Amino acid sequence: MIVTRFAPSPTGYLHIGGGRTALFNWLFAKHHQGKFLLRIEDTDRARSTDAAVDAILEGLKWLGLEWDGEAISQFQRKDRHAEVVAEMLANGTAYRCYCTPEELDAMREAQKAAGQQPRYDGRWRDRDPSEAPAGVAPAIRLKAPREGETVVKDHVQGEVRVQNSQLDDLILLRSDGTPTYLLAVVVDDHDMDVTHVVRGDDHLTNTFRQIQIYNAMGWKTPEFAHIPLIHGPDGAKLSKRHGALGIEAYRDMGFLPETMRNYLLRLGWGHGDAEIISTEQAIEWFTLEGIGRSPSRLDFAKMENLNAHYIREAEDARLVTLTTPFIEAKIGRALTDVEKDRLRRSIPGFKPRVKTLIELADGSLYLFAARPLAMDEKAGALLTAEVRGQIGALAAKFAEAGEWTAGALEAIVRDFAEANGLKLGKVAQPLRAALTGTTVSPPIFEVAEILGREESLSRLEDVKNHG
Ligand code: GLU
């Protein structure tokens, strides 16, 4: 069975690159009816926080990337990591190194002075343990091969190799008994039966060292796929300067999770020229070979266009649920059931017009505004004393409407405009101002229908009477 994993370090939110890595692992597992596991790499106690763990779990859930089984804490597995190192000591693939930090510093300085790459010179590799200085707790190092080469056959990068003479004997267990990151990752991936490691290509150099640990334990290495990083719209490596790095920022900007899945998929993976790819389709098509080799660039306009598509496709009731919190945050109170119903009936009018849930929330605020409506500048300017009189006359006609539908109301406005020798726009635009407090909205007769008879007439009365 195919087993993948996502292994974030909980030092901050789930960033967009992490979201993409998780997505690729999830899709690959789904494509093969395998398992997608989650491991929290919380061994760096100083930088790992519970809040970051929660943010990551929440981000993954929001993206719809559910993992199989319980999330695993790497830190809690530290005894198992130490146990493996004990096995390596026993089988002769690891050794104790008694160098003090001062000694290591001196080694590094001397190498630098001689124009060499600083690296551990292996001085305790073959030394007799009886020479161990008293009172120094040893670190445990891998007895890495010195000859030959280590090769990564990567599904994205191809065959990448390094001469073993270039790699020094890495530390497996620090002198305080804590496992190093490189060791922990290998032991965990092995114990979790991970078959495919899909991660950012910033980890490629770690892979050589990890393969050496697999070999030392006689374990089968997983397959690897190292994904190129994401760059900002300007082509530079993604950084804080580009803003909006956390997945939750996209949720808060009113993007739908299916938009993000589609967008992140296309960010570094392709299938012909397909741009709009549903999650079902993605599961069917996903292969590691479809991952591109060059870094991809964020393109916010493209993300918005995709979001507009998925908003059009979404069910009205779901959009109401998703938009309600945005509206409630803006108006500072909960929506009533009547208002939610108004919102639901207004959704079809918004679907062709909005790119984000925020635009939908903003556009719908007139539905929930307290009377008398606050007029924006343009709307206020339109409603002169004369125009307010005209609104009053129109309101009287509306009050007689047999049925309160967009069609019936439009007919009344047309008759009214004709009877008064006015162009339709000269009546419709002030009507829009009176009903919404703005000069832009979905089609105004639909707006009136959605507001309903009572609310519409009251708003028109307000305009007639106030000024
Ligand atoms: N914890 C690492 C990170 O967040 C990932 C390690 C891995 O995937 O092997 O970058």
Short mmCIF file of C-alpha atoms and ligand atoms in Angstrom, two decimals:
data_model
loop_
_atom_site.label_atom_id
_atom_site.label_comp_id
_atom_site.label_asym_id
_atom_site.label_seq_id
_atom_site.Cartn_x
_atom_site.Cartn_y
_atom_site.Cartn_z
CA MET A 1 0.00 0.00 0.00
CA ILE A 2 1.13 3.54 -0.78
CA VAL A 3 1.72 5.60 2.35
CA THR A 4 2.54 9.31 2.25
CA ARG A 5 2.87 11.81 5.03
CA PHE A 6 2.90 15.51 5.67
CA ALA A 7 5.44 16.49 8.32
CA PRO A 8 5.14 20.15 9.25
CA SER A 9 7.20 21.84 11.94
CA PRO A 10 4.77 23.71 14.20
CA THR A 11 6.64 26.99 14.39
CA GLY A 12 3.95 29.07 12.65
CA TYR A 13 0.80 28.87 10.55
CA LEU A 14 0.29 26.44 7.70
CA HIS A 15 1.94 28.35 4.91
CA ILE A 16 0.96 28.16 1.31
CA GLY A 17 3.95 25.99 0.35
CA GLY A 18 3.12 23.57 3.15
CA GLY A 19 -0.48 23.49 1.98
CA ARG A 20 0.69 22.50 -1.49
CA THR A 21 3.03 19.80 -0.13
CA ALA A 22 0.16 18.40 1.94
CA LEU A 23 -2.13 18.48 -1.10
CA PHE A 24 0.33 16.60 -3.31
CA ASN A 25 0.82 13.93 -0.64
CA TRP A 26 -2.91 13.67 -0.11
CA LEU A 27 -3.66 13.41 -3.84
CA PHE A 28 -0.97 10.81 -4.40
CA ALA A 29 -2.29 8.69 -1.53
CA LYS A 30 -5.90 9.06 -2.75
CA HIS A 31 -4.92 8.24 -6.32
CA HIS A 32 -3.49 4.92 -5.11
CA GLN A 33 -6.14 4.29 -2.44
CA GLY A 34 -3.31 4.55 0.06
CA LYS A 35 -2.87 6.38 3.32
CA PHE A 36 -2.01 9.98 4.05
CA LEU A 37 -0.45 10.43 7.49
CA LEU A 38 0.31 13.51 9.52
CA ARG A 39 3.38 13.92 11.66
CA ILE A 40 4.02 17.03 13.69
CA GLU A 41 7.78 17.66 13.82
CA ASP A 42 7.85 19.28 17.21
CA THR A 43 11.33 18.30 18.37
CA ASP A 44 12.49 21.92 18.42
CA ARG A 45 10.93 22.64 21.79
CA ALA A 46 11.92 26.27 21.86
CA ARG A 47 10.17 27.12 18.60
CA SER A 48 7.22 24.69 18.55
CA THR A 49 3.92 25.93 19.98
CA ASP A 50 0.52 24.39 20.58
CA ALA A 51 -1.06 27.36 18.83
CA ALA A 52 0.92 26.53 15.69
CA VAL A 53 -0.13 22.87 15.89
CA ASP A 54 -3.77 23.98 16.09
CA ALA A 55 -3.34 26.40 13.20
CA ILE A 56 -1.84 23.66 11.04
CA LEU A 57 -4.56 21.14 11.87
CA GLU A 58 -7.23 23.74 11.24
CA GLY A 59 -5.62 24.81 7.98
CA LEU A 60 -5.50 21.23 6.72
CA LYS A 61 -9.11 20.62 7.71
CA TRP A 62 -10.20 23.80 6.01
CA LEU A 63 -8.38 22.74 2.85
CA GLY A 64 -10.26 19.44 3.05
CA LEU A 65 -7.09 17.38 3.46
CA GLU A 66 -8.07 14.94 6.17
CA TRP A 67 -5.32 12.62 7.33
CA ASP A 68 -5.62 8.97 8.25
CA GLY A 69 -5.36 8.05 11.92
CA GLU A 70 -4.06 10.24 14.71
CA ALA A 71 -1.49 12.95 14.10
CA ILE A 72 1.87 11.74 15.41
CA SER A 73 4.10 13.87 17.61
CA GLN A 74 7.76 13.42 16.74
CA PHE A 75 8.87 14.66 20.14
CA GLN A 76 6.92 11.94 21.89
CA ARG A 77 8.86 9.34 19.96
CA LYS A 78 12.24 10.39 21.32
CA ASP A 79 12.79 7.16 23.25
CA ARG A 80 12.27 5.17 20.10
CA HIS A 81 14.78 7.39 18.30
CA ALA A 82 17.34 6.75 21.06
CA GLU A 83 16.61 3.02 20.87
CA VAL A 84 17.50 2.99 17.18
CA VAL A 85 20.75 4.78 17.90
CA ALA A 86 21.57 2.13 20.50
CA GLU A 87 21.06 -0.49 17.77
CA MET A 88 23.39 1.40 15.50
CA LEU A 89 26.05 1.53 18.20
CA ALA A 90 25.63 -2.20 18.62
CA ASN A 91 25.88 -2.96 14.92
CA GLY A 92 28.91 -0.71 14.50
CA THR A 93 27.33 1.93 12.25
CA ALA A 94 27.52 4.63 14.93
CA TYR A 95 30.12 5.70 17.46
CA ARG A 96 30.55 7.97 20.46
CA CYS A 97 32.28 11.25 19.89
CA TYR A 98 33.75 13.00 22.92
CA CYS A 99 34.70 16.28 21.26
CA THR A 100 33.90 19.31 23.38
CA PRO A 101 32.23 22.32 21.74
CA GLU A 102 35.55 24.18 22.07
CA GLU A 103 37.35 21.42 20.23
CA LEU A 104 34.80 21.46 17.43
CA ASP A 105 35.09 25.24 17.15
CA ALA A 106 38.87 25.00 16.93
CA MET A 107 38.54 22.31 14.23
CA ARG A 108 36.20 24.52 12.23
CA GLU A 109 38.44 27.57 12.55
CA ALA A 110 41.52 25.66 11.47
CA GLN A 111 39.69 24.27 8.42
CA LYS A 112 38.43 27.70 7.46
CA ALA A 113 41.92 29.16 7.84
CA ALA A 114 43.22 26.44 5.53
CA GLY A 115 40.52 27.32 2.98
CA GLN A 116 38.63 24.05 3.53
CA GLN A 117 34.94 23.34 4.00
CA PRO A 118 34.36 23.03 7.73
CA ARG A 119 33.33 19.50 8.63
CA TYR A 120 33.81 17.01 11.41
CA ASP A 121 37.06 15.20 10.74
CA GLY A 122 36.05 11.84 12.22
CA ARG A 123 38.62 11.92 15.01
CA TRP A 124 36.60 9.62 17.30
CA ARG A 125 35.54 7.27 14.55
CA ASP A 126 38.13 4.63 15.21
CA ARG A 127 39.47 5.74 18.53
CA ASP A 128 39.42 3.32 21.41
CA PRO A 129 36.62 4.14 23.85
CA SER A 130 39.07 3.67 26.70
CA GLU A 131 40.54 7.01 25.66
CA ALA A 132 37.27 8.76 26.49
CA PRO A 133 37.87 11.75 28.74
CA ALA A 134 36.21 11.52 32.13
CA GLY A 135 33.07 13.55 32.71
CA VAL A 136 32.32 14.35 29.05
CA ALA A 137 28.96 13.17 27.78
CA PRO A 138 29.44 11.93 24.21
CA ALA A 139 27.39 12.74 21.14
CA ILE A 140 26.66 9.77 18.92
CA ARG A 141 27.60 10.04 15.28
CA LEU A 142 26.87 8.00 12.21
CA LYS A 143 29.83 6.06 10.87
CA ALA A 144 29.09 7.21 7.36
CA PRO A 145 30.70 5.51 4.35
CA ARG A 146 33.78 7.33 3.13
CA GLU A 147 34.05 5.77 -0.27
CA GLY A 148 31.60 5.64 -3.13
CA GLU A 149 28.59 7.85 -3.57
CA THR A 150 25.05 8.26 -2.34
CA VAL A 151 22.39 8.50 -5.01
CA VAL A 152 18.83 9.84 -4.76
CA LYS A 153 16.54 8.67 -7.55
CA ASP A 154 14.07 11.46 -7.29
CA HIS A 155 10.70 11.44 -9.09
CA VAL A 156 11.03 15.15 -9.85
CA GLN A 157 14.74 15.97 -9.79
CA GLY A 158 15.91 12.80 -11.51
CA GLU A 159 19.09 11.10 -10.34
CA VAL A 160 21.06 13.27 -7.93
CA ARG A 161 24.35 12.02 -6.49
CA VAL A 162 26.98 13.09 -4.03
CA GLN A 163 30.44 11.71 -3.26
CA ASN A 164 30.42 10.21 0.22
CA SER A 165 33.76 11.89 0.86
CA GLN A 166 31.81 15.16 0.84
CA LEU A 167 29.61 14.17 3.77
CA ASP A 168 30.88 14.07 7.33
CA ASP A 169 29.72 11.86 10.18
CA LEU A 170 26.49 13.50 11.25
CA ILE A 171 25.28 13.57 14.82
CA LEU A 172 22.42 11.18 15.57
CA LEU A 173 22.04 11.79 19.28
CA ARG A 174 23.29 14.95 20.95
CA SER A 175 25.37 14.78 24.10
CA ASP A 176 22.23 15.66 26.10
CA GLY A 177 20.58 12.52 24.71
CA THR A 178 18.16 14.27 22.33
CA PRO A 179 17.80 12.91 18.81
CA THR A 180 18.68 15.08 15.83
CA TYR A 181 16.14 15.99 13.22
CA LEU A 182 17.74 13.88 10.48
CA LEU A 183 17.58 10.77 12.62
CA ALA A 184 14.04 11.39 13.85
CA VAL A 185 12.68 11.81 10.32
CA VAL A 186 14.20 8.53 9.15
CA VAL A 187 13.07 6.51 12.16
CA ASP A 188 9.55 7.93 11.95
CA ASP A 189 9.19 7.46 8.21
CA HIS A 190 10.41 3.88 8.62
CA ASP A 191 8.11 3.09 11.54
CA MET A 192 5.13 4.73 9.83
CA ASP A 193 5.77 2.56 6.73
CA VAL A 194 6.01 5.63 4.55
CA THR A 195 6.56 4.53 0.96
CA HIS A 196 6.79 7.97 -0.70
CA VAL A 197 8.32 11.13 0.70
CA VAL A 198 7.03 14.17 -1.16
CA ARG A 199 8.44 17.45 0.18
CA GLY A 200 10.05 20.76 -0.71
CA ASP A 201 13.34 20.63 -2.60
CA ASP A 202 14.98 22.55 0.23
CA HIS A 203 15.20 19.11 1.84
CA LEU A 204 17.09 17.46 -1.01
CA THR A 205 20.50 17.78 0.65
CA ASN A 206 19.10 16.19 3.83
CA THR A 207 18.06 13.22 1.76
CA PHE A 208 21.62 12.02 1.14
CA ARG A 209 22.24 11.90 4.85
CA GLN A 210 18.92 10.27 5.54
CA ILE A 211 19.68 7.55 2.99
CA GLN A 212 22.92 6.86 4.83
CA ILE A 213 20.93 6.29 8.01
CA TYR A 214 18.51 3.94 6.21
CA ASN A 215 21.48 2.00 4.90
CA ALA A 216 23.13 1.83 8.30
CA MET A 217 19.97 0.23 9.69
CA GLY A 218 19.50 -1.99 6.65
CA TRP A 219 16.09 -0.43 6.05
CA LYS A 220 14.50 0.00 2.66
CA THR A 221 14.53 3.65 1.57
CA PRO A 222 11.24 5.22 0.51
CA GLU A 223 10.80 6.83 -2.90
CA PHE A 224 11.43 10.56 -3.01
CA ALA A 225 9.89 13.49 -4.85
CA HIS A 226 11.31 16.92 -4.09
CA ILE A 227 9.04 19.75 -5.24
CA PRO A 228 10.47 23.09 -6.39
CA LEU A 229 9.61 25.99 -4.14
CA ILE A 230 6.92 28.59 -4.73
CA HIS A 231 8.04 32.06 -5.73
CA GLY A 232 6.26 35.38 -5.36
CA PRO A 233 4.60 37.15 -8.30
CA ASP A 234 7.90 38.98 -8.89
CA GLY A 235 9.82 35.73 -9.29
CA ALA A 236 11.73 36.11 -6.01
CA LYS A 237 11.65 33.41 -3.36
CA LEU A 238 8.43 33.67 -1.37
CA SER A 239 8.90 35.77 1.75
CA LYS A 240 6.95 37.87 4.23
CA ARG A 241 7.31 40.80 1.87
CA HIS A 242 4.86 39.09 -0.51
CA GLY A 243 2.18 39.03 2.20
CA ALA A 244 -0.56 36.45 2.74
CA LEU A 245 1.67 33.47 3.39
CA GLY A 246 -0.65 31.53 5.67
CA ILE A 247 -3.49 29.42 4.32
CA GLU A 248 -5.89 31.03 6.80
CA ALA A 249 -5.21 34.41 5.21
CA TYR A 250 -6.80 33.09 2.01
CA ARG A 251 -9.78 31.79 3.91
CA ASP A 252 -10.12 35.22 5.53
CA MET A 253 -9.89 36.91 2.12
CA GLY A 254 -12.94 34.93 1.05
CA PHE A 255 -11.42 32.14 -1.03
CA LEU A 256 -13.13 28.75 -1.12
CA PRO A 257 -11.17 25.64 -0.16
CA GLU A 258 -11.84 24.06 -3.56
CA THR A 259 -10.31 27.13 -5.20
CA MET A 260 -7.19 26.72 -3.12
CA ARG A 261 -6.97 23.01 -3.93
CA ASN A 262 -7.24 23.71 -7.63
CA TYR A 263 -4.87 26.66 -7.48
CA LEU A 264 -2.22 24.92 -5.38
CA LEU A 265 -2.44 21.87 -7.60
CA ARG A 266 -1.68 23.94 -10.70
CA LEU A 267 1.13 25.65 -8.84
CA GLY A 268 3.77 23.15 -9.81
CA TRP A 269 1.72 20.34 -11.33
CA GLY A 270 0.13 20.10 -14.73
CA HIS A 271 -2.04 17.92 -16.93
CA GLY A 272 -2.01 19.26 -20.49
CA ASP A 273 -3.57 22.73 -20.52
CA ALA A 274 -6.23 21.92 -17.95
CA GLU A 275 -6.72 24.87 -15.59
CA ILE A 276 -10.01 24.14 -13.90
CA ILE A 277 -9.53 20.78 -12.27
CA SER A 278 -12.01 19.47 -9.75
CA THR A 279 -10.68 17.57 -6.77
CA GLU A 280 -12.18 14.32 -8.08
CA GLN A 281 -10.47 14.83 -11.40
CA ALA A 282 -7.22 15.69 -9.64
CA ILE A 283 -7.30 12.44 -7.68
CA GLU A 284 -7.78 10.54 -10.90
CA TRP A 285 -4.98 12.32 -12.76
CA PHE A 286 -2.37 12.92 -10.09
CA THR A 287 1.09 11.43 -10.65
CA LEU A 288 4.48 12.50 -9.33
CA GLU A 289 5.70 12.74 -12.90
CA GLY A 290 3.32 15.65 -13.51
CA ILE A 291 5.25 17.82 -11.03
CA GLY A 292 7.28 20.49 -12.81
CA ARG A 293 10.96 21.06 -12.22
CA SER A 294 11.07 24.81 -12.07
CA PRO A 295 9.76 27.04 -9.29
CA SER A 296 6.22 28.28 -9.78
CA ARG A 297 4.97 31.82 -9.28
CA LEU A 298 2.01 32.98 -7.30
CA ASP A 299 -0.58 34.76 -9.42
CA PHE A 300 -3.34 36.34 -7.39
CA ALA A 301 -5.44 37.37 -10.39
CA LYS A 302 -5.57 33.74 -11.49
CA MET A 303 -6.53 32.67 -7.99
CA GLU A 304 -9.41 35.19 -7.98
CA ASN A 305 -10.67 34.06 -11.35
CA LEU A 306 -10.71 30.47 -10.17
CA ASN A 307 -12.55 31.55 -7.05
CA ALA A 308 -15.19 33.31 -9.14
CA HIS A 309 -15.66 30.03 -10.99
CA TYR A 310 -16.06 27.98 -7.82
CA ILE A 311 -18.43 30.55 -6.31
CA ARG A 312 -20.64 30.20 -9.38
CA GLU A 313 -20.55 26.42 -8.98
CA ALA A 314 -21.24 26.41 -5.24
CA GLU A 315 -24.67 25.72 -3.80
CA ASP A 316 -26.55 28.81 -2.62
CA ALA A 317 -27.15 27.45 0.87
CA ARG A 318 -23.45 26.73 1.31
CA LEU A 319 -22.53 30.25 0.23
CA VAL A 320 -24.95 31.62 2.81
CA THR A 321 -23.25 29.57 5.52
CA LEU A 322 -19.78 30.61 4.40
CA THR A 323 -20.59 34.30 3.96
CA THR A 324 -22.62 34.78 7.16
CA PRO A 325 -19.58 35.03 9.50
CA PHE A 326 -18.05 37.72 7.27
CA ILE A 327 -21.28 39.70 7.32
CA GLU A 328 -21.75 39.27 11.05
CA ALA A 329 -18.21 40.50 11.70
CA LYS A 330 -18.93 43.57 9.58
CA ILE A 331 -22.26 44.49 11.13
CA GLY A 332 -21.32 43.42 14.65
CA ARG A 333 -24.38 41.26 15.30
CA ALA A 334 -25.89 37.93 14.32
CA LEU A 335 -28.16 37.68 11.28
CA THR A 336 -31.79 36.80 11.92
CA ASP A 337 -33.42 33.93 10.08
CA VAL A 338 -35.37 36.40 7.96
CA GLU A 339 -32.10 38.05 6.98
CA LYS A 340 -30.44 34.76 6.18
CA ASP A 341 -33.36 33.99 3.92
CA ARG A 342 -32.91 37.35 2.23
CA LEU A 343 -29.25 36.54 1.74
CA ARG A 344 -30.06 33.14 0.26
CA ARG A 345 -32.47 34.66 -2.23
CA SER A 346 -29.86 37.24 -3.23
CA ILE A 347 -27.13 34.71 -3.95
CA PRO A 348 -28.07 33.97 -7.60
CA GLY A 349 -27.85 37.71 -8.31
CA PHE A 350 -24.34 37.86 -6.87
CA LYS A 351 -22.91 34.71 -8.40
CA PRO A 352 -21.96 36.21 -11.76
CA ARG A 353 -20.55 39.37 -10.09
CA VAL A 354 -18.26 38.43 -7.23
CA LYS A 355 -14.81 36.90 -7.01
CA THR A 356 -14.58 36.39 -3.27
CA LEU A 357 -16.87 35.82 -0.31
CA ILE A 358 -15.75 39.21 0.99
CA GLU A 359 -17.10 40.87 -2.14
CA LEU A 360 -20.30 38.95 -1.64
CA ALA A 361 -20.51 40.02 2.01
CA ASP A 362 -19.79 43.66 1.17
CA GLY A 363 -22.25 43.67 -1.69
CA SER A 364 -24.99 42.23 0.50
CA LEU A 365 -24.67 44.62 3.44
CA TYR A 366 -27.56 46.75 2.19
CA LEU A 367 -29.82 43.78 2.94
CA PHE A 368 -29.11 44.11 6.67
CA ALA A 369 -28.65 47.84 7.04
CA ALA A 370 -30.57 49.60 9.81
CA ARG A 371 -33.20 52.13 8.75
CA PRO A 372 -33.05 54.89 7.85
CA LEU A 373 -30.22 53.78 5.57
CA ALA A 374 -26.95 55.68 5.69
CA MET A 375 -26.42 56.96 2.15
CA ASP A 376 -22.99 56.92 0.56
CA GLU A 377 -21.86 60.14 -1.07
CA LYS A 378 -23.09 59.41 -4.59
CA ALA A 379 -26.41 58.05 -3.40
CA GLY A 380 -26.92 61.06 -1.12
CA ALA A 381 -26.17 63.47 -3.97
CA LEU A 382 -28.76 61.78 -6.17
CA LEU A 383 -31.57 62.17 -3.68
CA THR A 384 -32.46 65.86 -4.09
CA ALA A 385 -35.73 67.19 -2.71
CA GLU A 386 -37.34 66.77 -6.12
CA VAL A 387 -36.15 63.20 -6.49
CA ARG A 388 -37.36 62.36 -2.98
CA GLY A 389 -40.81 63.55 -4.00
CA GLN A 390 -40.62 61.29 -7.03
CA ILE A 391 -39.66 58.35 -4.79
CA GLY A 392 -42.72 59.07 -2.67
CA ALA A 393 -44.98 58.93 -5.72
CA LEU A 394 -43.35 55.72 -6.89
CA ALA A 395 -43.75 54.21 -3.41
CA ALA A 396 -47.49 54.86 -3.62
CA LYS A 397 -47.62 52.86 -6.89
CA PHE A 398 -45.52 50.06 -5.38
CA ALA A 399 -47.91 49.87 -2.42
CA GLU A 400 -50.62 48.86 -4.87
CA ALA A 401 -48.55 46.12 -6.52
CA GLY A 402 -50.53 42.89 -6.72
CA GLU A 403 -47.54 40.61 -6.55
CA TRP A 404 -44.11 41.58 -5.21
CA THR A 405 -41.85 40.21 -7.92
CA ALA A 406 -38.99 41.75 -9.88
CA GLY A 407 -41.10 41.55 -13.07
CA ALA A 408 -44.16 43.24 -11.56
CA LEU A 409 -42.06 46.00 -9.99
CA GLU A 410 -40.19 46.62 -13.23
CA ALA A 411 -43.49 47.04 -15.05
CA ILE A 412 -44.61 49.60 -12.47
CA VAL A 413 -41.36 51.57 -12.81
CA ARG A 414 -41.62 51.54 -16.63
CA ASP A 415 -45.17 52.85 -16.52
CA PHE A 416 -44.18 55.44 -13.96
CA ALA A 417 -41.20 56.65 -16.06
CA GLU A 418 -43.35 56.87 -19.17
CA ALA A 419 -46.18 58.70 -17.43
CA ASN A 420 -43.70 61.25 -16.09
CA GLY A 421 -41.67 61.61 -19.29
CA LEU A 422 -38.53 60.24 -17.64
CA LYS A 423 -35.90 57.82 -18.92
CA LEU A 424 -35.93 54.48 -17.06
CA GLY A 425 -32.50 55.16 -15.55
CA LYS A 426 -33.73 58.44 -14.07
CA VAL A 427 -36.18 56.45 -11.98
CA ALA A 428 -34.22 53.25 -11.42
CA GLN A 429 -31.04 54.90 -10.17
CA PRO A 430 -32.69 56.94 -7.36
CA LEU A 431 -34.68 53.81 -6.52
CA ARG A 432 -31.39 51.97 -6.16
CA ALA A 433 -30.02 54.72 -3.92
CA ALA A 434 -33.17 54.64 -1.76
CA LEU A 435 -33.22 50.86 -1.40
CA THR A 436 -29.50 50.19 -0.98
CA GLY A 437 -27.85 53.47 0.07
CA THR A 438 -25.40 53.07 -2.83
CA THR A 439 -25.34 53.50 -6.58
CA VAL A 440 -24.07 49.98 -7.37
CA SER A 441 -25.94 46.76 -6.66
CA PRO A 442 -27.32 43.70 -8.38
CA PRO A 443 -30.35 44.43 -10.65
CA ILE A 444 -32.57 46.75 -8.64
CA PHE A 445 -35.90 45.00 -9.22
CA GLU A 446 -34.39 41.77 -7.93
CA VAL A 447 -33.08 43.72 -4.96
CA ALA A 448 -36.59 45.00 -4.20
CA GLU A 449 -38.04 41.53 -4.54
CA ILE A 450 -35.45 40.11 -2.13
CA LEU A 451 -35.93 42.89 0.41
CA GLY A 452 -39.66 42.16 0.33
CA ARG A 453 -42.65 44.41 0.28
CA GLU A 454 -42.54 45.70 3.83
CA GLU A 455 -38.84 46.47 4.04
CA SER A 456 -38.76 48.05 0.56
CA LEU A 457 -41.74 50.29 1.21
CA SER A 458 -40.31 51.36 4.57
CA ARG A 459 -36.99 52.28 2.98
CA LEU A 460 -38.78 54.33 0.31
CA GLU A 461 -40.86 56.05 3.00
CA ASP A 462 -37.68 56.91 4.90
CA VAL A 463 -36.27 58.64 1.84
CA LYS A 464 -39.50 60.49 1.19
CA ASN A 465 -39.63 61.75 4.77
CA HIS A 466 -35.98 62.36 5.67
CA GLY A 467 -33.52 64.43 3.89
N1 GLU B 1 9.46 19.34 9.06
C1 GLU B 1 9.96 19.65 7.78
C2 GLU B 1 9.44 21.02 7.35
O1 GLU B 1 8.48 21.50 7.90
C3 GLU B 1 9.56 18.63 6.73
C4 GLU B 1 10.42 17.43 6.79
C5 GLU B 1 10.07 16.37 5.77
O2 GLU B 1 9.06 16.49 5.05
O3 GLU B 1 10.83 15.40 5.73
O4 GLU B 1 10.01 21.59 6.46
#
